Short mmCIF file of C-alpha atoms in Angstrom, two decimals:
data_model
loop_
_atom_site.label_atom_id
_atom_site.label_comp_id
_atom_site.label_asym_id
_atom_site.label_seq_id
_atom_site.Cartn_x
_atom_site.Cartn_y
_atom_site.Cartn_z
CA MET Q 26 17.57 -165.50 -51.39
CA ARG Q 27 16.51 -168.83 -49.55
CA ASN Q 28 15.06 -169.59 -52.51
CA ASP Q 29 17.93 -168.77 -54.83
CA VAL Q 30 20.04 -171.10 -52.89
CA GLU Q 31 17.82 -173.52 -53.06
CA ASN Q 32 17.61 -173.63 -56.88
CA ASP Q 33 21.14 -173.55 -56.98
CA ASP Q 34 21.25 -176.68 -55.48
CA ASP Q 35 18.79 -178.13 -57.97
CA ASP Q 36 21.30 -176.94 -60.59
CA ASP Q 37 24.45 -179.61 -60.21
CA SER Q 38 26.11 -178.14 -63.30
CA TYR Q 39 26.43 -175.12 -61.69
CA PRO Q 40 29.65 -175.03 -59.49
CA LYS Q 41 28.34 -174.36 -55.91
CA PRO Q 42 30.30 -172.30 -53.51
CA VAL Q 43 31.26 -173.34 -50.00
CA GLY Q 44 30.29 -172.34 -46.58
CA ARG Q 45 32.39 -171.00 -43.92
CA ARG Q 46 32.34 -173.75 -41.67
CA CYS Q 47 33.65 -176.02 -44.60
CA VAL Q 48 36.33 -173.35 -45.28
CA PHE Q 49 37.59 -173.22 -41.62
CA TYR Q 50 37.98 -176.84 -41.27
CA TYR Q 51 39.63 -177.46 -44.33
CA GLY Q 52 42.38 -174.39 -43.80
CA VAL Q 53 42.97 -176.03 -40.59
CA GLY Q 54 44.25 -179.00 -42.28
CA HIS Q 55 48.11 -178.55 -42.96
CA MET Q 56 48.95 -176.50 -39.30
CA LEU Q 57 51.39 -179.45 -38.58
CA ASN Q 58 53.37 -179.38 -42.08
CA ASP Q 59 53.38 -175.47 -41.82
CA ILE Q 60 54.96 -175.17 -38.10
CA THR Q 61 57.44 -177.93 -38.66
CA ALA Q 62 58.65 -176.59 -41.89
CA ALA Q 63 58.72 -172.85 -40.24
CA CYS Q 64 61.21 -174.73 -37.84
CA TRP Q 65 62.63 -176.47 -40.75
CA PHE Q 66 63.54 -173.58 -42.76
CA THR Q 67 64.06 -170.86 -40.19
CA TYR Q 68 66.25 -173.02 -37.81
CA LEU Q 69 67.74 -176.33 -39.28
CA LEU Q 70 70.72 -174.70 -40.79
CA LEU Q 71 71.05 -172.31 -37.79
CA PHE Q 72 70.62 -175.28 -35.33
CA LEU Q 73 73.39 -177.77 -37.09
CA THR Q 74 75.94 -175.12 -37.66
CA GLU Q 75 75.57 -174.24 -33.84
CA ILE Q 76 76.16 -177.79 -32.89
CA GLY Q 77 79.26 -177.72 -35.11
CA LEU Q 78 78.74 -178.82 -38.26
CA SER Q 79 80.30 -177.30 -41.20
CA PRO Q 80 77.92 -174.84 -43.26
CA ARG Q 81 78.33 -177.34 -46.45
CA ASP Q 82 77.28 -180.45 -43.93
CA ALA Q 83 74.29 -178.38 -42.61
CA ALA Q 84 73.30 -177.84 -46.22
CA ILE Q 85 73.65 -181.23 -47.78
CA ALA Q 86 71.40 -182.26 -44.71
CA MET Q 87 68.59 -179.65 -46.11
CA LEU Q 88 69.25 -180.86 -49.58
CA ALA Q 89 68.65 -184.62 -48.77
CA GLY Q 90 65.21 -184.12 -47.27
CA GLN Q 91 64.21 -181.43 -50.13
CA ILE Q 92 65.17 -184.45 -52.49
CA ALA Q 93 63.16 -186.74 -50.69
CA ASP Q 94 60.59 -184.74 -50.59
CA GLY Q 95 60.18 -183.93 -54.32
CA PHE Q 96 60.51 -186.99 -55.40
CA ALA Q 97 58.02 -188.37 -52.58
CA THR Q 98 55.65 -185.53 -53.74
CA VAL Q 99 55.48 -187.29 -57.42
CA PHE Q 100 54.48 -190.89 -56.18
CA ALA Q 101 52.37 -189.50 -53.67
CA GLY Q 102 50.16 -187.73 -56.56
CA GLU Q 103 50.41 -190.26 -58.57
CA LEU Q 104 49.21 -193.06 -56.24
CA ILE Q 105 46.26 -190.84 -54.72
CA ASP Q 106 44.96 -189.84 -58.45
CA ARG Q 107 45.11 -193.99 -58.47
CA PHE Q 108 43.44 -194.98 -55.68
CA GLY Q 109 41.79 -191.46 -54.12
CA HIS Q 110 41.28 -191.00 -49.83
CA PHE Q 111 42.44 -187.98 -49.32
CA LYS Q 112 42.13 -188.23 -46.10
CA VAL Q 113 43.64 -191.32 -45.47
CA TRP Q 114 46.61 -190.19 -47.25
CA HIS Q 115 47.15 -186.98 -44.83
CA GLY Q 116 46.31 -189.12 -42.00
CA ALA Q 117 49.47 -191.09 -42.56
CA GLY Q 118 51.76 -188.63 -43.90
CA SER Q 119 50.53 -186.73 -40.39
CA ILE Q 120 51.99 -189.53 -38.41
CA LEU Q 121 54.97 -189.89 -40.25
CA VAL Q 122 55.59 -186.17 -39.88
CA ALA Q 123 55.27 -186.24 -35.88
CA ILE Q 124 57.43 -189.25 -35.32
CA SER Q 125 60.10 -188.31 -37.70
CA PHE Q 126 60.77 -184.48 -36.78
CA SER Q 127 61.52 -184.90 -32.94
CA SER Q 128 64.73 -186.78 -34.23
CA VAL Q 129 65.54 -184.02 -36.97
CA PHE Q 130 66.03 -181.69 -33.98
CA GLY Q 131 66.56 -184.37 -31.52
CA GLY Q 132 70.46 -185.46 -31.63
CA CYS Q 133 72.68 -187.75 -33.45
CA LEU Q 134 71.48 -191.29 -32.48
CA PRO Q 135 73.90 -192.89 -34.78
CA CYS Q 136 76.90 -191.33 -32.76
CA LYS Q 137 75.71 -192.38 -29.40
CA ILE Q 138 75.30 -195.86 -30.88
CA LEU Q 139 78.56 -195.77 -32.39
CA ALA Q 140 80.28 -193.74 -29.73
CA SER Q 141 81.68 -191.39 -32.69
CA CYS Q 142 81.03 -187.91 -33.24
CA SER Q 143 82.56 -188.26 -36.73
CA SER Q 144 81.06 -185.23 -38.92
CA VAL Q 145 80.27 -187.77 -41.57
CA VAL Q 146 78.28 -189.82 -39.06
CA GLU Q 147 76.22 -186.52 -38.20
CA THR Q 148 75.95 -185.85 -41.71
CA VAL Q 149 74.27 -188.92 -42.63
CA SER Q 150 72.30 -189.43 -39.68
CA TYR Q 151 70.75 -185.92 -40.14
CA SER Q 152 70.31 -186.75 -44.06
CA THR Q 153 68.52 -189.53 -43.11
CA SER Q 154 65.59 -188.13 -40.40
CA ALA Q 155 65.39 -185.09 -42.88
CA ALA Q 156 64.31 -187.22 -45.36
CA ILE Q 157 62.27 -189.56 -43.89
CA PHE Q 158 60.50 -186.25 -42.10
CA ASN Q 159 60.14 -185.34 -45.98
CA VAL Q 160 58.33 -188.25 -47.03
CA GLY Q 161 55.86 -187.60 -44.89
CA TRP Q 162 55.27 -184.34 -45.11
CA ALA Q 163 54.97 -184.49 -49.27
CA ALA Q 164 52.13 -186.93 -48.74
CA THR Q 165 50.22 -184.38 -46.16
CA GLN Q 166 51.17 -181.36 -48.27
CA VAL Q 167 50.05 -183.00 -51.92
CA SER Q 168 46.96 -184.83 -50.35
CA HIS Q 169 45.63 -181.64 -48.68
CA MET Q 170 46.46 -178.87 -51.74
CA SER Q 171 44.75 -181.42 -54.21
CA MET Q 172 41.67 -181.76 -51.88
CA VAL Q 173 40.70 -178.25 -52.56
CA ASN Q 174 39.69 -179.10 -56.27
CA CYS Q 175 37.47 -182.20 -55.26
CA ILE Q 176 35.47 -180.22 -52.27
CA SER Q 177 34.40 -177.63 -54.55
CA LEU Q 178 34.59 -176.43 -58.49
CA ASN Q 179 33.57 -172.88 -57.86
CA SER Q 180 36.21 -170.60 -58.58
CA SER Q 181 36.13 -168.05 -56.10
CA SER Q 182 35.67 -170.73 -53.33
CA ARG Q 183 38.84 -172.52 -54.36
CA VAL Q 184 40.94 -169.18 -54.29
CA VAL Q 185 39.25 -168.52 -50.46
CA MET Q 186 39.90 -172.10 -49.24
CA THR Q 187 43.28 -171.45 -50.19
CA SER Q 188 43.64 -167.81 -48.48
CA CYS Q 189 42.22 -169.68 -45.39
CA ARG Q 190 44.76 -172.19 -45.03
CA ASN Q 191 47.44 -169.65 -45.85
CA ALA Q 192 45.97 -167.69 -43.01
CA PHE Q 193 46.84 -170.85 -40.69
CA THR Q 194 50.06 -171.31 -42.39
CA MET Q 195 50.50 -167.60 -40.25
CA VAL Q 196 49.18 -169.02 -37.52
CA ALA Q 197 51.13 -171.77 -37.87
CA ASN Q 198 54.41 -169.90 -37.90
CA LEU Q 199 53.80 -167.33 -35.24
CA SER Q 200 53.09 -170.28 -33.19
CA LEU Q 201 56.58 -171.12 -33.66
CA TYR Q 202 58.13 -167.95 -32.96
CA ALA Q 203 56.36 -167.64 -29.89
CA VAL Q 204 57.09 -170.85 -28.33
CA ALA Q 205 61.29 -170.29 -29.94
CA LEU Q 206 60.90 -167.00 -28.13
CA VAL Q 207 60.26 -168.21 -24.90
CA VAL Q 208 62.40 -171.21 -25.02
CA PHE Q 209 65.07 -168.82 -26.24
CA SER Q 210 64.69 -166.33 -23.72
CA SER Q 211 64.04 -169.10 -20.58
CA ILE Q 212 66.96 -171.73 -21.54
CA LYS Q 213 70.39 -170.99 -21.72
CA ALA Q 214 72.72 -172.27 -24.36
CA THR Q 215 76.05 -173.07 -23.37
CA THR Q 216 77.45 -176.12 -24.33
CA HIS Q 217 75.96 -178.68 -27.48
CA ALA Q 218 73.94 -180.47 -24.73
CA ASP Q 219 71.67 -176.92 -24.15
CA ILE Q 220 71.40 -175.88 -27.69
CA GLU Q 221 69.71 -179.70 -28.67
CA ASN Q 222 67.71 -179.36 -25.85
CA GLN Q 223 66.57 -175.55 -26.53
CA TYR Q 224 65.46 -176.88 -30.32
CA ARG Q 225 63.94 -180.16 -28.92
CA TRP Q 226 61.63 -178.05 -26.72
CA ILE Q 227 60.61 -175.96 -29.91
CA ALA Q 228 60.26 -179.34 -32.10
CA TYR Q 229 58.25 -180.97 -29.53
CA THR Q 230 55.77 -178.40 -28.76
CA SER Q 231 55.42 -177.76 -32.96
CA ILE Q 232 54.54 -181.38 -32.98
CA PHE Q 233 51.55 -181.26 -30.42
CA ILE Q 234 50.48 -177.95 -31.55
CA GLY Q 235 49.94 -179.19 -35.07
CA CYS Q 236 48.10 -182.46 -34.53
CA CYS Q 237 45.69 -180.66 -31.89
CA PHE Q 238 44.44 -179.12 -35.69
CA VAL Q 239 45.24 -182.61 -37.56
CA GLY Q 240 42.40 -183.66 -35.23
CA ILE Q 241 39.99 -180.56 -36.18
CA PHE Q 242 40.84 -180.91 -39.64
CA HIS Q 243 39.64 -184.68 -39.76
CA LEU Q 244 36.66 -184.45 -37.56
CA GLY Q 245 35.21 -181.40 -39.41
CA THR Q 246 36.64 -182.32 -43.08
CA LYS Q 247 34.05 -185.25 -45.07
CA GLU Q 248 36.34 -187.38 -47.54
CA PRO Q 249 35.65 -185.33 -51.41
CA ARG Q 250 34.95 -187.85 -53.78
CA LEU Q 251 36.93 -188.21 -57.02
CA LYS Q 252 34.47 -189.67 -59.04
CA ILE Q 253 32.31 -186.50 -59.91
CA CYS Q 254 31.28 -185.87 -63.58
CA VAL Q 255 30.94 -182.18 -64.48
CA HIS Q 256 29.64 -181.07 -67.92
CA GLY Q 257 30.04 -184.49 -69.32
CA THR Q 258 33.67 -185.10 -68.66
CA SER Q 259 35.10 -188.69 -68.32
CA ASN Q 260 35.83 -189.92 -64.61
CA ALA Q 261 38.67 -192.12 -66.03
CA ARG Q 262 41.91 -190.86 -64.84
CA ILE Q 263 43.89 -188.38 -66.37
CA SER Q 264 47.57 -189.11 -67.99
CA TRP Q 265 50.53 -187.31 -67.68
CA ALA Q 266 50.94 -186.53 -71.31
CA TYR Q 267 47.64 -184.15 -70.72
CA TRP Q 268 49.03 -182.08 -68.67
CA PHE Q 269 52.65 -181.75 -70.34
CA LYS Q 270 50.38 -180.75 -73.77
CA LYS Q 271 49.40 -177.35 -72.33
CA VAL Q 272 51.41 -173.99 -72.25
CA LEU Q 273 49.63 -173.12 -68.44
CA TYR Q 274 51.11 -176.35 -66.71
CA TYR Q 275 54.83 -174.68 -67.61
CA GLN Q 276 53.86 -171.26 -66.32
CA VAL Q 277 52.04 -171.98 -63.39
CA GLY Q 278 54.66 -174.68 -62.47
CA LEU Q 279 57.32 -172.10 -62.57
CA VAL Q 280 55.45 -169.31 -60.94
CA TYR Q 281 55.04 -171.69 -58.27
CA MET Q 282 58.81 -172.93 -58.28
CA LEU Q 283 59.49 -168.74 -57.96
CA THR Q 284 57.21 -167.97 -55.44
CA ARG Q 285 58.71 -171.04 -53.45
CA LEU Q 286 61.95 -169.83 -53.70
CA VAL Q 287 61.18 -166.80 -52.68
CA GLN Q 288 59.16 -167.49 -49.19
CA ASN Q 289 61.55 -170.40 -48.90
CA VAL Q 290 64.94 -169.20 -49.35
CA SER Q 291 64.43 -165.72 -47.42
CA GLN Q 292 63.05 -168.18 -44.49
CA VAL Q 293 66.37 -169.90 -44.65
CA TYR Q 294 68.92 -166.58 -44.13
CA LEU Q 295 66.11 -164.43 -41.97
CA ALA Q 296 67.57 -165.49 -39.13
CA PHE Q 297 71.50 -165.35 -40.34
CA TYR Q 298 70.71 -161.68 -41.47
CA VAL Q 299 69.02 -160.30 -38.25
CA MET Q 300 71.91 -161.99 -36.22
CA ASP Q 301 75.29 -162.00 -38.31
CA ASP Q 302 74.71 -159.02 -40.53
CA LEU Q 303 72.55 -156.64 -38.45
CA GLN Q 304 73.85 -157.79 -35.08
CA MET Q 305 70.45 -157.52 -33.86
CA ALA Q 306 68.99 -159.05 -30.36
CA LYS Q 307 69.14 -162.42 -30.41
CA SER Q 308 65.29 -162.27 -29.63
CA ALA Q 309 64.74 -160.35 -33.15
CA LYS Q 310 65.36 -163.87 -34.93
CA ALA Q 311 62.21 -164.51 -33.47
CA LEU Q 312 60.59 -161.33 -33.51
CA VAL Q 313 61.63 -159.94 -37.12
CA PRO Q 314 60.14 -163.42 -38.88
CA ALA Q 315 56.66 -163.06 -36.49
CA ILE Q 316 55.95 -159.21 -38.09
CA ILE Q 317 56.22 -161.22 -41.47
CA TYR Q 318 53.51 -163.53 -40.70
CA MET Q 319 51.54 -161.52 -38.70
CA SER Q 320 51.15 -159.22 -41.81
CA SER Q 321 50.81 -162.29 -44.20
CA PHE Q 322 47.96 -163.49 -41.75
CA PHE Q 323 45.82 -159.93 -41.96
CA VAL Q 324 46.28 -159.73 -45.66
CA SER Q 325 44.95 -163.87 -46.41
CA VAL Q 326 41.71 -162.94 -44.19
CA ILE Q 327 41.07 -159.73 -46.35
CA MET Q 328 41.84 -161.70 -49.55
CA GLN Q 329 38.74 -164.30 -48.06
CA GLU Q 330 36.52 -161.89 -48.68
CA MET Q 331 37.15 -161.07 -52.10
CA SER Q 332 35.62 -162.56 -55.13
CA TRP Q 333 38.80 -163.63 -57.51
CA THR Q 334 38.63 -163.83 -62.04
CA GLY Q 335 42.44 -164.88 -63.83
CA GLN Q 336 43.27 -161.55 -64.15
CA ARG Q 337 42.54 -160.45 -60.12
CA LEU Q 338 44.72 -163.03 -59.46
CA LYS Q 339 47.60 -162.02 -61.88
CA ALA Q 340 47.34 -158.43 -60.82
CA TYR Q 341 47.78 -159.52 -56.99
CA TYR Q 342 50.70 -161.52 -57.67
CA SER Q 343 52.59 -159.00 -59.62
CA ALA Q 344 51.63 -156.40 -57.18
CA GLY Q 345 52.74 -158.82 -54.34
CA GLY Q 346 56.52 -159.28 -56.81
CA ILE Q 347 57.00 -155.92 -57.11
CA LEU Q 348 56.98 -154.83 -53.51
CA TRP Q 349 59.76 -158.30 -53.04
CA VAL Q 350 61.84 -156.49 -55.19
CA PHE Q 351 61.74 -153.04 -53.17
CA CYS Q 352 62.20 -155.33 -49.97
CA GLY Q 353 65.13 -156.94 -51.37
CA ALA Q 354 66.52 -154.00 -52.28
CA GLY Q 355 66.20 -152.57 -48.86
CA ILE Q 356 67.52 -155.99 -47.45
CA LEU Q 357 70.60 -155.65 -49.79
CA PHE Q 358 71.96 -152.01 -48.79
CA LEU Q 359 70.59 -151.90 -45.03
CA PRO Q 360 73.31 -150.89 -43.19
CA ARG Q 361 73.82 -151.98 -39.45
CA ASN Q 362 73.04 -149.00 -38.24
CA MET Q 363 69.62 -148.52 -38.94
CA SER Q 364 68.75 -152.04 -38.48
CA ALA Q 365 66.15 -150.95 -36.60
CA PHE Q 366 63.94 -150.55 -40.48
CA MET Q 367 64.55 -154.41 -40.61
CA TYR Q 368 60.86 -154.26 -38.76
CA VAL Q 369 59.21 -152.10 -41.71
CA ILE Q 370 60.49 -153.89 -44.50
CA SER Q 371 59.04 -157.10 -42.37
CA VAL Q 372 55.72 -155.69 -42.80
CA LEU Q 373 56.20 -155.08 -46.24
CA ILE Q 374 57.80 -158.95 -47.12
CA GLY Q 375 54.97 -160.03 -45.32
CA ILE Q 376 51.84 -158.47 -47.49
CA ALA Q 377 54.33 -159.76 -50.31
CA ASN Q 378 54.36 -163.44 -49.20
CA ALA Q 379 50.75 -163.66 -48.90
CA LEU Q 380 49.80 -161.85 -52.27
CA MET Q 381 52.44 -164.10 -53.85
CA THR Q 382 51.47 -167.21 -51.82
CA VAL Q 383 47.89 -167.26 -52.24
CA THR Q 384 47.48 -166.01 -55.83
CA GLY Q 385 50.60 -168.98 -56.52
CA VAL Q 386 48.89 -171.63 -55.35
CA SER Q 387 45.74 -170.61 -56.66
CA MET Q 388 46.49 -170.67 -60.15
CA GLN Q 389 47.41 -174.26 -60.03
CA SER Q 390 43.61 -174.84 -59.13
CA ILE Q 391 42.76 -172.74 -62.36
CA LEU Q 392 45.26 -175.23 -64.35
CA VAL Q 393 42.75 -178.34 -62.78
CA GLY Q 394 39.63 -176.76 -62.99
CA SER Q 395 36.96 -179.65 -63.67
CA ASP Q 396 40.18 -182.29 -64.57
CA LEU Q 397 40.06 -183.61 -60.86
CA ASN Q 398 40.95 -186.83 -61.91
CA GLY Q 399 44.80 -185.75 -62.22
CA CYS Q 400 44.95 -183.12 -59.42
CA ALA Q 401 46.96 -184.58 -57.25
CA PHE Q 402 49.75 -185.22 -59.79
CA VAL Q 403 49.78 -181.37 -60.56
CA TYR Q 404 50.30 -180.61 -57.24
CA GLY Q 405 53.04 -183.31 -56.47
CA SER Q 406 54.80 -182.44 -59.95
CA LEU Q 407 54.88 -178.79 -59.68
CA SER Q 408 55.86 -179.54 -56.00
CA PHE Q 409 58.74 -181.29 -57.25
CA LEU Q 410 60.81 -178.39 -58.92
CA ASP Q 411 59.87 -176.21 -55.91
CA LYS Q 412 61.24 -178.83 -53.60
CA ILE Q 413 64.78 -179.54 -55.78
CA SER Q 414 65.14 -175.62 -56.29
CA CYS Q 415 65.02 -174.82 -53.13
CA GLY Q 416 67.61 -177.40 -51.73
CA LEU Q 417 70.10 -177.13 -54.66
CA ALA Q 418 69.57 -173.02 -53.77
CA VAL Q 419 70.70 -173.43 -50.06
CA PHE Q 420 73.28 -176.05 -51.57
CA ALA Q 421 74.68 -173.33 -53.13
CA LEU Q 422 74.74 -170.76 -51.25
CA GLN Q 423 75.63 -172.36 -48.42
CA SER Q 424 79.24 -173.36 -50.12
CA PHE Q 425 80.24 -170.11 -50.99
CA GLN Q 426 78.76 -169.12 -47.26
CA SER Q 427 81.65 -172.22 -46.03
CA SER Q 428 84.30 -170.41 -48.31
CA SER Q 429 83.57 -167.10 -47.48
CA PRO Q 430 86.71 -165.65 -44.97
CA LYS Q 431 85.63 -164.68 -41.77
CA THR Q 432 87.92 -161.10 -41.79
CA GLU Q 433 87.64 -157.51 -40.75
CA GLU Q 434 86.27 -157.05 -43.66
CA ALA Q 435 82.37 -159.12 -42.35
CA LEU Q 436 82.33 -156.15 -39.80
CA SER Q 437 82.32 -153.68 -42.18
CA THR Q 438 78.34 -152.03 -42.29
CA ASP Q 439 79.69 -152.29 -46.72
CA TYR Q 440 80.56 -155.93 -46.54
CA PHE Q 441 77.78 -157.77 -48.77
CA SER Q 442 77.93 -161.72 -47.18
CA VAL Q 443 75.79 -164.36 -48.72
CA THR Q 444 73.14 -164.19 -46.21
CA ARG Q 445 72.31 -160.32 -47.73
CA TYR Q 446 72.11 -162.06 -51.37
CA GLY Q 447 69.98 -165.08 -49.98
CA LEU Q 448 67.86 -163.18 -48.48
CA GLY Q 449 67.71 -160.29 -50.83
CA LEU Q 450 69.32 -160.85 -54.38
CA LEU Q 451 68.08 -163.91 -55.12
CA PRO Q 452 64.32 -163.55 -54.01
CA ALA Q 453 63.98 -160.37 -55.89
CA VAL Q 454 65.04 -161.95 -58.75
CA CYS Q 455 62.61 -164.49 -58.49
CA SER Q 456 60.05 -162.23 -58.01
CA LEU Q 457 60.88 -160.50 -60.85
CA ALA Q 458 61.02 -163.62 -62.82
CA GLY Q 459 57.57 -164.67 -61.40
CA VAL Q 460 55.93 -161.38 -62.77
CA ALA Q 461 57.07 -161.72 -65.69
CA ILE Q 462 56.14 -164.84 -66.48
CA THR Q 463 52.48 -164.11 -64.77
CA TYR Q 464 51.70 -161.14 -67.26
CA THR Q 465 52.00 -164.03 -70.27
CA MET Q 466 49.24 -165.87 -68.77
CA LYS Q 467 46.07 -166.50 -70.22
CA LEU Q 468 44.11 -167.47 -66.86
CA GLN Q 469 40.27 -168.58 -67.48
CA THR Q 470 38.02 -168.70 -64.62
CA GLN Q 471 34.72 -170.03 -64.15
CA ASP Q 472 31.73 -167.53 -63.93
CA SER Q 473 30.85 -167.77 -59.90
CA LYS Q 474 28.84 -166.22 -57.52
CA SER Q 475 30.20 -165.19 -53.90
CA LEU Q 476 30.13 -167.42 -51.21
CA MET Q 477 26.59 -168.07 -49.77
CA GLU Q 478 27.61 -166.19 -46.41
CA PRO Q 479 30.38 -163.85 -45.67
CA LEU Q 480 33.44 -165.26 -43.85
CA LEU Q 481 34.09 -162.67 -41.16
CA GLU Q 482 31.19 -161.43 -39.49
#
């Protein structure tokens, strides 16, 4: 076995697998982004509406952040392809995220300076903070996601690293909800100042946890080199037109966009659904998401131990999408007197999210293949669709939410609220569309062997 490994090392044309330690160090590198994003999607609208902003104004703040994120991903991808230095971009983005995220939940500073509580000033203030935060988030995301292609050309190793990254995304989300559960239980909110204090503690603790893992990533991960020549490929930077001519680019882009819509929009409305529609206990707005991410974590860990082909990616993505359709139907029609079943649905949502996310992101690696000198643009441009579509979807739903009448009908178990459509119907439709597009794909993976050592013992 030892000789086989040594022989493989001598064959530079063979896409070598990566070891367990490298996978671990890479996997923790997105923790700061993940834990702040979990707080962003789960609690931003809830926080802004609780401190007095209308649902529409709260959605404007989120939309501003998503638009800034979308354009920043494209520019970050282009600059990374031109100049390289993944870790520099990752580190700079992480610093901006850590500094700016506290201001998103830190209260309205211009309101204090201008001594005005105008809704316009509040909306502009939170929108600006959201935009700055998302610029840093985009730089970190694109550098980290595109880095996987330059660490290894081995198809299975790329999926394994993506799966590990997704597993630590679940760890980040679980950490957030554990912190939120403690904060909501220990700090009682009776005034706007109390509410701001609650979310400020959640934000500061999230930043601290994320920064610890960013440090581990930078200490353990070496800077990958862009100038890699594989099977005679050129080192010249690949133009945008090269990707725009590929049918697979559009297919993968749509699948990734739909996958992120499923995950992000459902995350935005989950807390509203358990609190307003099902009227569960306040602890449920942390407990239900925690169950989702625990089940996602276990599935992601299991997926690290598998070898992957294009057909297997398609099959597992389709399984996750179909499972989400059933979950969406359950959410849409679940009556309030059967709210306990939400815990069962949460487990299934977690499984579906893991299957769709790991395989959906891994399809991008197959699209890139060995064309490493344009990989950052691929991740940046595909993320652009994700950010803009999520922002517009939430804004549209919140616009309807603001005009929904607060009547006795809302107390009925048969009432179909905007929240039910946002959490149930929209993700189910997007999942079904993603499965249909996946079926038409032709995913070709390079021949690869299994990992040199198992990731789990």
